[in-house]
Short mmCIF file of C-alpha atoms in Angstrom, two decimals:
data_model
loop_
_atom_site.label_atom_id
_atom_site.label_comp_id
_atom_site.label_asym_id
_atom_site.label_seq_id
_atom_site.Cartn_x
_atom_site.Cartn_y
_atom_site.Cartn_z
CA MET A 742 -17.93 11.58 -59.29
CA ARG A 743 -15.59 14.58 -59.51
CA GLU A 744 -12.43 14.12 -57.46
CA ARG A 745 -11.34 16.70 -54.97
CA SER A 746 -7.80 17.62 -54.12
CA GLY A 747 -6.48 16.74 -50.66
CA ALA A 748 -6.00 19.50 -48.10
CA ASP A 749 -2.25 19.35 -48.74
CA GLY A 750 -2.82 19.84 -52.44
CA GLY A 751 -2.12 16.19 -53.25
CA ALA A 752 -4.34 13.92 -55.19
CA ALA A 753 -7.31 12.55 -53.32
CA ASP A 754 -7.84 8.83 -52.75
CA PRO A 755 -10.09 7.41 -55.40
CA GLY A 756 -13.48 6.57 -54.07
CA ALA A 757 -13.11 8.83 -51.05
CA ALA A 758 -16.06 10.79 -49.75
CA GLY A 759 -15.45 14.51 -49.66
CA PRO A 760 -17.50 17.00 -47.65
CA GLY A 761 -21.11 16.59 -48.39
CA ARG A 762 -20.50 13.52 -50.46
CA ALA A 763 -22.10 10.12 -50.35
CA LEU A 764 -20.73 6.97 -48.74
CA PRO A 765 -17.07 6.15 -49.41
CA ARG A 766 -16.63 3.31 -51.82
CA GLY A 767 -14.09 0.85 -53.07
CA PRO A 768 -10.68 0.67 -51.37
CA VAL A 769 -11.39 3.68 -49.12
CA LEU A 770 -14.45 1.99 -47.72
CA VAL A 771 -12.47 -1.20 -47.10
CA ARG A 772 -9.73 0.80 -45.38
CA LYS A 773 -12.22 2.57 -43.16
CA LEU A 774 -13.90 -0.69 -42.23
CA VAL A 775 -10.55 -2.30 -41.37
CA LEU A 776 -9.49 0.69 -39.24
CA ALA A 777 -12.87 0.80 -37.51
CA ALA A 778 -12.60 -2.94 -36.78
CA LEU A 779 -9.12 -2.48 -35.34
CA GLY A 780 -10.35 0.43 -33.22
CA LEU A 781 -13.27 -1.67 -32.01
CA LEU A 782 -10.90 -4.50 -31.11
CA LEU A 783 -8.75 -2.10 -29.12
CA LEU A 784 -11.86 -0.69 -27.42
CA VAL A 785 -13.17 -4.13 -26.47
CA THR A 786 -9.86 -5.53 -25.21
CA SER A 787 -9.00 -2.43 -23.18
CA GLY A 788 -12.60 -2.17 -21.96
CA ILE A 789 -12.58 -5.78 -20.74
CA SER A 790 -9.27 -5.16 -18.94
CA PHE A 791 -10.58 -2.01 -17.22
CA SER A 792 -13.89 -3.66 -16.35
CA ARG A 793 -12.16 -6.72 -14.84
CA HIS A 794 -10.00 -4.45 -12.72
CA ARG A 795 -12.94 -2.39 -11.52
CA HIS A 796 -15.06 -5.42 -10.64
CA ARG A 797 -12.41 -7.86 -9.34
CA GLN A 798 -13.68 -9.69 -6.25
CA GLU A 799 -11.35 -9.85 -3.28
CA PRO A 800 -12.44 -12.47 -0.72
CA VAL A 801 -11.79 -11.96 2.97
CA VAL A 802 -11.80 -14.97 5.32
CA LEU A 803 -13.05 -13.63 8.61
CA SER A 804 -10.95 -14.13 11.70
CA PRO A 805 -12.71 -15.97 14.56
CA GLY A 806 -12.40 -12.62 16.32
CA VAL A 807 -14.67 -10.80 13.85
CA SER A 808 -18.02 -10.45 15.57
CA ALA A 809 -19.78 -8.42 12.87
CA VAL A 810 -19.27 -7.11 9.37
CA ARG A 811 -21.13 -3.88 8.84
CA LYS A 812 -21.30 -1.32 6.06
CA LEU A 813 -20.02 2.24 6.31
CA SER A 814 -23.51 3.46 5.46
CA ASP A 815 -24.70 2.09 8.82
CA TRP A 816 -23.25 5.29 10.24
CA PHE A 817 -24.20 7.67 7.41
CA GLU A 818 -26.91 7.05 4.83
CA GLY A 819 -25.23 9.44 2.38
CA VAL A 820 -22.84 6.72 1.18
CA ARG A 821 -25.36 3.87 1.02
CA GLY A 822 -25.28 2.10 -2.32
CA THR A 823 -22.19 3.97 -3.51
CA VAL A 824 -18.89 2.35 -4.44
CA ASN A 825 -17.45 3.70 -1.18
CA ASP A 826 -19.96 1.91 1.04
CA CYS A 827 -17.15 -0.33 2.25
CA ASN A 828 -17.12 -3.22 4.70
CA VAL A 829 -16.41 -2.41 8.36
CA TYR A 830 -15.09 -5.35 10.40
CA VAL A 831 -15.87 -5.24 14.11
CA LEU A 832 -13.86 -7.36 16.56
CA GLU A 833 -15.33 -7.27 20.06
CA GLY A 834 -12.93 -8.19 22.83
CA GLU A 835 -13.57 -10.73 25.55
CA GLN A 836 -12.97 -8.02 28.13
CA PRO A 837 -13.99 -4.36 27.98
CA GLY A 838 -11.49 -1.73 26.99
CA ALA A 839 -10.82 1.03 24.51
CA THR A 840 -12.02 1.15 20.90
CA MET A 841 -9.46 1.31 18.11
CA LEU A 842 -10.21 1.98 14.45
CA VAL A 843 -7.61 0.97 11.83
CA ILE A 844 -8.15 1.94 8.21
CA GLY A 845 -6.24 0.65 5.19
CA GLY A 846 -6.82 1.66 1.60
CA THR A 847 -6.96 5.40 2.07
CA HIS A 848 -4.46 5.38 -0.80
CA PRO A 849 -4.82 1.98 -2.50
CA GLU A 850 -1.58 2.50 -4.47
CA GLU A 851 0.07 1.87 -1.08
CA PRO A 852 -0.75 -1.84 -0.73
CA ALA A 853 1.06 -2.51 2.56
CA GLY A 854 -1.65 -0.51 4.31
CA ARG A 855 -4.44 -2.64 2.87
CA LEU A 856 -2.54 -5.90 3.46
CA ALA A 857 -1.78 -5.06 7.10
CA ALA A 858 -5.47 -4.32 7.66
CA TRP A 859 -6.28 -7.58 5.82
CA ILE A 860 -4.09 -9.53 8.26
CA LEU A 861 -6.03 -7.95 11.14
CA ALA A 862 -9.41 -8.87 9.64
CA GLU A 863 -8.32 -12.47 8.93
CA ASN A 864 -6.34 -13.18 12.11
CA ALA A 865 -6.90 -10.80 15.00
CA VAL A 866 -8.73 -11.87 18.14
CA MET A 867 -9.26 -9.14 20.71
CA GLU A 868 -8.69 -10.18 24.28
CA ALA A 869 -9.54 -6.74 25.64
CA GLY A 870 -11.10 -3.73 24.00
CA ARG A 871 -12.68 -3.45 20.59
CA LEU A 872 -10.99 -3.29 17.19
CA ILE A 873 -12.73 -1.91 14.11
CA VAL A 874 -10.97 -2.51 10.78
CA VAL A 875 -11.52 -1.13 7.29
CA LEU A 876 -9.63 -2.59 4.30
CA SER A 877 -10.80 -0.26 1.54
CA ALA A 878 -11.36 3.18 3.04
CA ASN A 879 -11.52 4.72 -0.42
CA ARG A 880 -12.96 1.75 -2.27
CA SER A 881 -13.46 3.81 -5.42
CA ALA A 882 -9.69 4.38 -5.59
CA THR A 883 -9.12 0.61 -5.56
CA THR A 884 -10.89 0.35 -8.91
CA VAL A 885 -8.55 2.51 -10.97
CA THR A 886 -4.84 3.07 -11.44
CA ARG A 887 -2.99 6.29 -12.12
CA VAL A 888 -3.70 7.69 -15.58
CA GLY A 889 -0.47 7.63 -17.57
CA GLY A 890 1.33 5.83 -14.76
CA ALA A 891 1.45 2.40 -16.46
CA TYR A 892 0.56 0.79 -13.13
CA PRO A 893 -0.28 -2.92 -13.08
CA PRO A 894 -4.03 -3.42 -12.51
CA ASP A 895 -3.43 -6.02 -9.79
CA PHE A 896 -0.81 -7.86 -7.81
CA THR A 897 -0.59 -11.39 -6.45
CA ILE A 898 0.65 -12.61 -3.09
CA PRO A 899 1.84 -16.23 -2.78
CA THR A 900 0.15 -18.03 0.12
CA ASP A 901 0.40 -21.45 1.79
CA TRP A 902 -2.59 -22.65 -0.26
CA GLY A 903 -2.02 -20.91 -3.61
CA GLU A 904 -2.08 -17.31 -4.76
CA LYS A 905 -4.28 -14.40 -3.82
CA THR A 906 -4.77 -11.49 -6.22
CA PHE A 907 -5.64 -7.97 -5.13
CA ARG A 908 -6.74 -4.89 -7.02
CA MET A 909 -3.98 -2.33 -7.43
CA GLY A 910 -5.36 1.14 -6.89
CA ASP A 911 -4.61 4.82 -7.06
CA ARG A 912 -4.16 7.73 -4.69
CA TRP A 913 -7.41 9.30 -5.86
CA ALA A 914 -11.00 8.12 -6.25
CA ASN A 915 -12.00 6.84 -9.67
CA PRO A 916 -13.12 9.70 -11.95
CA LEU A 917 -16.02 7.44 -12.95
CA ASP A 918 -17.37 7.92 -9.43
CA GLN A 919 -16.54 11.60 -8.91
CA TRP A 920 -16.00 13.89 -11.86
CA PRO A 921 -15.12 16.53 -13.00
CA ASP A 922 -12.54 18.11 -10.70
CA PRO A 923 -12.55 21.86 -9.99
CA GLU A 924 -9.73 24.26 -10.92
CA VAL A 925 -8.92 24.64 -7.24
CA TYR A 926 -10.05 22.40 -4.41
CA ILE A 927 -11.24 24.46 -1.46
CA HIS A 928 -11.12 22.28 1.63
CA HIS A 929 -14.13 22.21 3.94
CA PRO A 930 -14.38 23.56 6.61
CA SER A 931 -10.96 25.30 6.71
CA GLY A 932 -11.30 27.07 3.35
CA GLN A 933 -7.68 26.17 2.59
CA TYR A 934 -6.78 25.96 -1.11
CA LEU A 935 -5.45 22.54 -2.10
CA ALA A 936 -4.43 20.92 -5.39
CA TRP A 937 -7.39 20.42 -7.70
CA VAL A 938 -6.98 16.66 -7.99
CA ASP A 939 -6.98 16.24 -4.21
CA ILE A 940 -10.74 16.74 -4.18
CA ARG A 941 -10.71 12.96 -4.86
CA ASN A 942 -7.98 12.25 -2.28
CA LEU A 943 -9.49 10.74 0.87
CA ASN A 944 -6.61 12.03 2.94
CA ARG A 945 -7.28 15.62 1.93
CA ALA A 946 -11.03 15.44 2.56
CA TRP A 947 -11.25 14.98 6.34
CA PRO A 948 -13.46 15.71 8.24
CA GLY A 949 -15.78 15.74 5.25
CA ARG A 950 -19.34 17.01 5.01
CA SER A 951 -22.69 15.36 4.73
CA ASN A 952 -23.72 17.12 1.49
CA GLY A 953 -20.33 17.11 -0.24
CA THR A 954 -18.63 15.07 -2.92
CA LEU A 955 -18.43 11.29 -2.66
CA THR A 956 -14.99 11.58 -1.07
CA GLU A 957 -16.19 14.17 1.45
CA ARG A 958 -19.25 12.09 2.29
CA THR A 959 -16.97 9.09 2.83
CA THR A 960 -14.80 10.90 5.37
CA TRP A 961 -17.95 12.31 6.96
CA ALA A 962 -19.25 8.74 7.33
CA PHE A 963 -15.99 7.72 8.99
CA MET A 964 -16.24 10.71 11.34
CA GLU A 965 -19.77 9.63 12.24
CA LEU A 966 -18.48 6.11 12.93
CA ILE A 967 -15.69 7.54 15.11
CA ARG A 968 -18.03 9.83 17.06
CA ARG A 969 -20.92 7.40 17.50
CA GLU A 970 -18.81 4.36 18.37
CA GLY A 971 -16.68 6.39 20.77
CA VAL A 972 -13.41 5.51 19.02
CA ASP A 973 -10.48 6.24 21.33
CA LEU A 974 -7.65 5.57 18.92
CA PHE A 975 -7.62 6.02 15.14
CA ILE A 976 -4.87 4.70 12.85
CA ASP A 977 -4.53 5.43 9.12
CA LEU A 978 -2.08 3.11 7.28
CA HIS A 979 0.05 4.49 4.44
CA GLU A 980 3.22 4.10 2.41
CA ALA A 981 5.44 6.84 1.02
CA GLU A 982 8.06 7.37 -1.66
CA LEU A 983 11.63 7.53 -0.39
CA GLN A 984 12.05 11.04 -1.77
CA TYR A 985 9.30 12.26 0.56
CA PRO A 986 10.54 13.44 3.96
CA VAL A 987 7.58 12.04 5.89
CA ILE A 988 8.59 8.37 5.75
CA SER A 989 9.19 5.46 8.16
CA THR A 990 7.37 7.43 10.78
CA ILE A 991 4.27 7.92 12.90
CA VAL A 992 2.51 11.23 12.29
CA SER A 993 0.57 12.19 15.37
CA HIS A 994 -2.12 14.65 16.30
CA ASP A 995 -1.33 16.80 19.37
CA SER A 996 -3.48 14.48 21.47
CA GLY A 997 -1.32 11.46 20.62
CA GLU A 998 2.17 12.87 20.96
CA GLU A 999 3.03 11.00 24.14
CA LEU A 1000 1.68 7.72 22.77
CA ALA A 1001 3.42 8.09 19.38
CA ALA A 1002 6.73 9.03 20.99
CA PHE A 1003 6.45 6.00 23.27
CA VAL A 1004 5.71 3.65 20.34
CA SER A 1005 8.53 5.13 18.25
CA MET A 1006 11.01 4.73 21.08
CA MET A 1007 9.99 1.15 21.87
CA LEU A 1008 9.97 -0.04 18.24
CA SER A 1009 13.27 1.66 17.43
CA ASP A 1010 14.80 -0.08 20.42
CA THR A 1011 13.38 -3.56 19.80
CA GLU A 1012 12.36 -4.09 16.16
CA PHE A 1013 13.12 -1.38 13.56
CA LYS A 1014 13.74 2.33 13.33
CA ILE A 1015 10.63 4.45 13.11
CA GLY A 1016 10.33 8.16 13.71
CA MET A 1017 7.60 10.37 15.08
CA GLU A 1018 6.32 13.60 13.57
CA TYR A 1019 3.87 16.24 14.69
CA SER A 1020 0.76 16.81 12.61
CA PRO A 1021 1.05 20.36 11.24
CA PRO A 1022 -1.84 22.37 12.76
CA THR A 1023 -2.34 24.48 9.63
CA LEU A 1024 -2.25 21.74 7.00
CA HIS A 1025 -5.85 20.67 6.56
CA GLY A 1026 -7.74 17.70 5.22
CA LEU A 1027 -5.38 15.03 6.57
CA SER A 1028 -6.64 12.36 8.95
CA HIS A 1029 -3.94 12.91 11.59
CA ARG A 1030 -5.07 16.54 11.90
CA GLU A 1031 -8.81 16.53 11.32
CA VAL A 1032 -9.84 13.32 13.12
CA GLY A 1033 -8.14 14.62 16.25
CA ASP A 1034 -9.61 18.10 15.85
CA HIS A 1035 -13.17 16.95 15.15
CA SER A 1036 -13.58 13.99 17.50
CA GLY A 1037 -12.35 12.66 20.80
CA ALA A 1038 -10.09 10.11 19.14
CA VAL A 1039 -6.32 10.17 19.20
CA SER A 1040 -5.30 10.12 15.54
CA LEU A 1041 -2.12 8.59 14.16
CA LEU A 1042 -0.87 7.93 10.63
CA PHE A 1043 1.81 5.32 9.86
CA GLU A 1044 4.15 5.60 6.87
CA ALA A 1045 6.23 2.70 5.44
CA PRO A 1046 8.73 3.05 2.54
CA GLU A 1047 7.48 2.16 -0.96
CA PRO A 1048 10.03 2.68 -3.81
CA PHE A 1049 7.23 1.96 -6.33
CA LEU A 1050 5.99 5.49 -5.70
CA ASP A 1051 9.29 7.26 -6.32
CA ALA A 1052 9.36 9.51 -9.37
CA THR A 1053 12.85 8.28 -10.26
CA ARG A 1054 11.81 4.61 -10.37
CA GLY A 1055 12.43 2.38 -13.36
CA ARG A 1056 9.82 0.04 -14.83
CA THR A 1057 6.54 0.16 -12.92
CA THR A 1058 5.83 -3.55 -12.59
CA ARG A 1059 4.21 -5.99 -10.20
CA GLU A 1060 7.66 -7.28 -9.30
CA GLN A 1061 8.87 -3.79 -8.46
CA LEU A 1062 5.74 -3.20 -6.37
CA LEU A 1063 6.25 -6.36 -4.30
CA THR A 1064 10.05 -6.57 -4.06
CA GLY A 1065 10.59 -2.84 -3.59
CA LYS A 1066 13.78 -3.20 -5.62
CA ASP A 1067 14.77 -0.51 -8.11
CA GLU A 1068 18.23 0.36 -9.37
CA PHE A 1069 17.23 3.91 -10.24
CA VAL A 1070 15.97 4.61 -6.72
CA VAL A 1071 19.23 3.11 -5.41
CA LYS A 1072 21.07 5.59 -7.62
CA ALA A 1073 18.93 8.42 -6.26
CA GLY A 1074 19.98 7.32 -2.79
CA LYS A 1075 23.65 7.46 -3.73
CA ALA A 1076 23.03 11.01 -4.96
CA GLY A 1077 21.63 11.91 -1.55
CA LEU A 1078 18.08 12.45 -2.78
CA LEU A 1079 16.31 10.06 -0.40
CA PHE A 1080 15.01 10.36 3.15
CA GLU A 1081 15.31 6.60 3.77
CA THR A 1082 18.05 4.08 3.08
CA MET A 1083 17.82 2.12 -0.15
CA ASP A 1084 20.05 -0.66 -1.43
CA GLU A 1085 19.83 -3.66 -3.75
CA ASN A 1086 17.70 -5.52 -1.18
CA GLY A 1087 14.91 -2.99 -1.70
CA TRP A 1088 11.85 -2.74 0.53
CA PRO A 1089 9.91 -6.02 0.08
CA ILE A 1090 6.19 -6.07 0.79
CA ASP A 1091 6.75 -8.41 3.77
CA VAL A 1092 9.00 -5.81 5.43
CA ARG A 1093 6.53 -3.01 4.77
CA VAL A 1094 3.51 -4.96 6.03
CA GLY A 1095 5.47 -6.23 9.03
CA ARG A 1096 6.33 -2.67 9.99
CA HIS A 1097 2.63 -1.81 10.03
CA THR A 1098 1.48 -4.85 12.01
CA SER A 1099 4.20 -4.39 14.61
CA THR A 1100 3.49 -0.67 14.90
CA ILE A 1101 -0.22 -1.43 15.43
CA LEU A 1102 0.58 -4.01 18.11
CA MET A 1103 3.08 -1.75 19.82
CA THR A 1104 0.51 1.07 19.76
CA MET A 1105 -1.99 -1.23 21.53
CA GLU A 1106 0.61 -2.21 24.11
CA SER A 1107 1.72 1.37 24.71
CA TRP A 1108 -1.89 2.58 24.88
CA THR A 1109 -2.63 -0.06 27.50
CA GLU A 1110 0.40 0.99 29.50
CA LEU A 1111 -0.69 4.64 29.39
CA ASN A 1112 -4.42 3.82 29.90
CA PRO A 1113 -4.61 0.69 32.06
CA ASP A 1114 -8.31 1.27 32.76
CA ARG A 1115 -9.08 1.05 29.01
CA PRO A 1116 -6.82 -1.73 27.69
CA LEU A 1117 -6.30 -2.96 24.15
CA ARG A 1118 -4.96 -6.50 23.87
CA CYS A 1119 -4.86 -8.54 20.71
CA ALA A 1120 -3.79 -12.08 19.76
CA GLY A 1121 -3.15 -13.76 16.41
CA VAL A 1122 -1.46 -10.86 14.62
CA PRO A 1123 2.14 -11.40 13.50
CA ARG A 1124 4.91 -9.01 14.36
CA TYR A 1125 7.56 -7.61 12.02
CA GLY A 1126 9.96 -10.57 12.31
CA ASP A 1127 7.16 -13.12 11.85
CA VAL A 1128 5.90 -11.49 8.64
CA ILE A 1129 9.43 -11.37 7.19
CA ASP A 1130 10.14 -14.99 8.18
CA ARG A 1131 6.94 -16.53 6.82
CA GLY A 1132 5.71 -13.96 4.30
CA VAL A 1133 2.47 -11.97 4.19
CA GLY A 1134 0.73 -14.83 2.41
CA HIS A 1135 1.02 -17.10 5.42
CA TRP A 1136 -1.59 -14.95 7.17
CA LEU A 1137 -4.02 -14.85 4.22
CA HIS A 1138 -6.45 -17.76 4.43
CA ASP A 1139 -8.02 -19.92 1.75
CA PRO A 1140 -11.59 -18.77 1.03
CA ALA A 1141 -12.35 -22.13 -0.65
CA SER A 1142 -11.77 -24.07 2.56
CA ALA A 1143 -13.48 -21.59 4.89
CA PRO A 1144 -17.16 -21.83 5.85
CA PRO A 1145 -19.11 -19.68 3.33
CA ALA A 1146 -20.63 -17.67 6.17
CA ARG A 1147 -17.12 -16.59 7.19
CA VAL A 1148 -16.13 -15.27 3.76
CA VAL A 1149 -17.01 -11.78 2.57
CA VAL A 1150 -15.97 -9.85 -0.51
CA GLU A 1151 -14.22 -6.50 -0.62
CA MET B 705 -23.32 21.08 -4.05
CA VAL B 706 -23.93 17.44 -4.94
CA LEU B 707 -26.75 18.50 -7.27
CA LEU B 708 -24.51 21.10 -8.94
CA GLN B 709 -21.74 18.56 -9.38
CA SER B 710 -24.16 16.04 -10.82
CA ILE B 711 -25.40 18.61 -13.34
CA VAL B 712 -21.86 19.58 -14.34
CA SER B 713 -20.91 15.91 -14.57
CA LEU B 714 -23.89 15.23 -16.82
CA LEU B 715 -22.94 18.19 -19.03
CA TYR B 716 -19.42 16.81 -19.31
CA TYR B 717 -20.81 13.48 -20.49
CA VAL B 718 -22.89 15.32 -23.08
CA LEU B 719 -19.72 17.14 -24.17
CA VAL B 720 -17.81 13.86 -24.39
CA ALA B 721 -20.60 12.35 -26.48
CA PHE B 722 -20.63 15.40 -28.77
CA VAL B 723 -16.85 15.24 -29.32
CA ALA B 724 -17.10 11.49 -29.91
CA VAL B 725 -19.72 12.06 -32.62
CA LEU B 726 -17.51 14.74 -34.21
CA LEU B 727 -14.54 12.39 -34.21
CA ALA B 728 -16.57 9.58 -35.75
CA TRP B 729 -17.96 11.95 -38.36
CA ASN B 730 -14.48 13.23 -39.23
CA PHE B 731 -13.24 9.65 -39.47
CA PHE B 732 -16.03 8.93 -41.89
CA ARG B 733 -15.34 12.03 -44.02
CA SER B 734 -11.56 12.03 -44.00
CA ARG B 735 -9.70 11.09 -47.13
CA LYS B 736 -6.28 10.56 -45.53
CA TRP B 737 -5.41 7.28 -43.91
CA GLU B 738 -3.12 9.01 -41.36
CA GLU B 739 -6.03 11.13 -40.16
CA GLU B 740 -8.34 8.14 -40.07
CA ILE B 741 -5.94 6.26 -37.77
CA LEU B 742 -5.63 9.32 -35.60
CA TYR B 743 -9.41 9.73 -35.29
CA VAL B 744 -9.82 6.06 -34.33
CA ILE B 745 -7.14 6.26 -31.63
CA VAL B 746 -8.44 9.54 -30.22
CA LEU B 747 -12.02 8.26 -30.22
CA ILE B 748 -11.27 5.26 -27.97
CA PRO B 749 -10.84 7.10 -24.62
CA PHE B 750 -14.00 9.08 -25.32
CA LEU B 751 -15.96 5.87 -25.87
CA LEU B 752 -14.40 4.27 -22.77
CA ARG B 753 -15.58 7.21 -20.69
CA LEU B 754 -19.06 7.18 -22.24
CA LEU B 755 -19.30 3.44 -21.51
CA ARG B 756 -18.05 4.16 -17.96
CA LEU B 757 -15.18 1.75 -18.32
CA LYS B 758 -12.29 4.20 -17.75
#
């Protein structure tokens, strides 16, 4: 076989196959086989890791107060059978009252929102009114982490009976479920131009549409739930980076200003400082704007501080996610770049979850004070101080010791 | 809109498969070990997408 020169003019490897030549032989064939085997090994190991993340089962031990577990598709067939056909936990109160919907997991990279909702589903008992809880509002986004972000695929919370592991997620739905993205995302129905990637962001897709993308159909399904169940009060749980000005606050639709101001004032006086912000009327796609505009529900969005999300953070690890400690974010604070305080104590997950549970409880109490004919009263849910004292894990129950009929999977 | 997106999505998968075949073919034909390593590494995300793993 005549040897060809390499493209760089150097001598070709003996036994190599040039263009149009037969199979490589000898040492070149061995080299190719070894490299292919190594590539296959990398493919299999990474594939197993990604598959485990995507299909990890998260058990939920139902609170005695949960009267039914339904699927989101019960309100809109367009999401039936999709990854976003999430569980909807219904807690009927002993006495009549208002209906409140709390959703966690809009952005699954903000775990305090999911965990606070989890505590509701596993512990809350409604004494008056009805509570509807969702733990994985954008379930697709719980099955992927940010590309290039080196996020951990999961995180583990210590409990009284062992450890409980949760999927770590992303801000956007998994591209495996909705892809490709457009050059520009044109929000429906406002026509506002938004960032291309936000077409997979649940909190840029409200109020959705019945014939839209998976994300739009998901928000449409939630809007159907809100309208058909007569939801009076809607709460969307989030976390934010400390370099983002909308942090440690309640963002309120016009219809909820009085309630949000009342909750902010009461919490700041008794438990922790929390602000109140108005939902911008011309910024579209967000739940605090669109739910209020397109239904009769008062819509609120809660933000807790999460240093894990800050662009100036150090190593992106499970420990950093749960302790909220980061020396680089502390340094950013000293440089005056943050909108929230940050020191070596960080923002532990217990503090962040406790802020959410207390804000939910205070919202129920304030709602009841403002609407005594439609009360919301809840037992079994820990407040801020309780969560910090005993840890989030204390309110997560052991699925192995619960009756099988009272355990569902997220 | 959903139909259009499904069609575009399908076309993208065809494109990914086509590029994956090209990469594999170039890996097979290359005579430089540096290029061969590069083709193997670049090929992996294409295969992960085709297998709907990432």
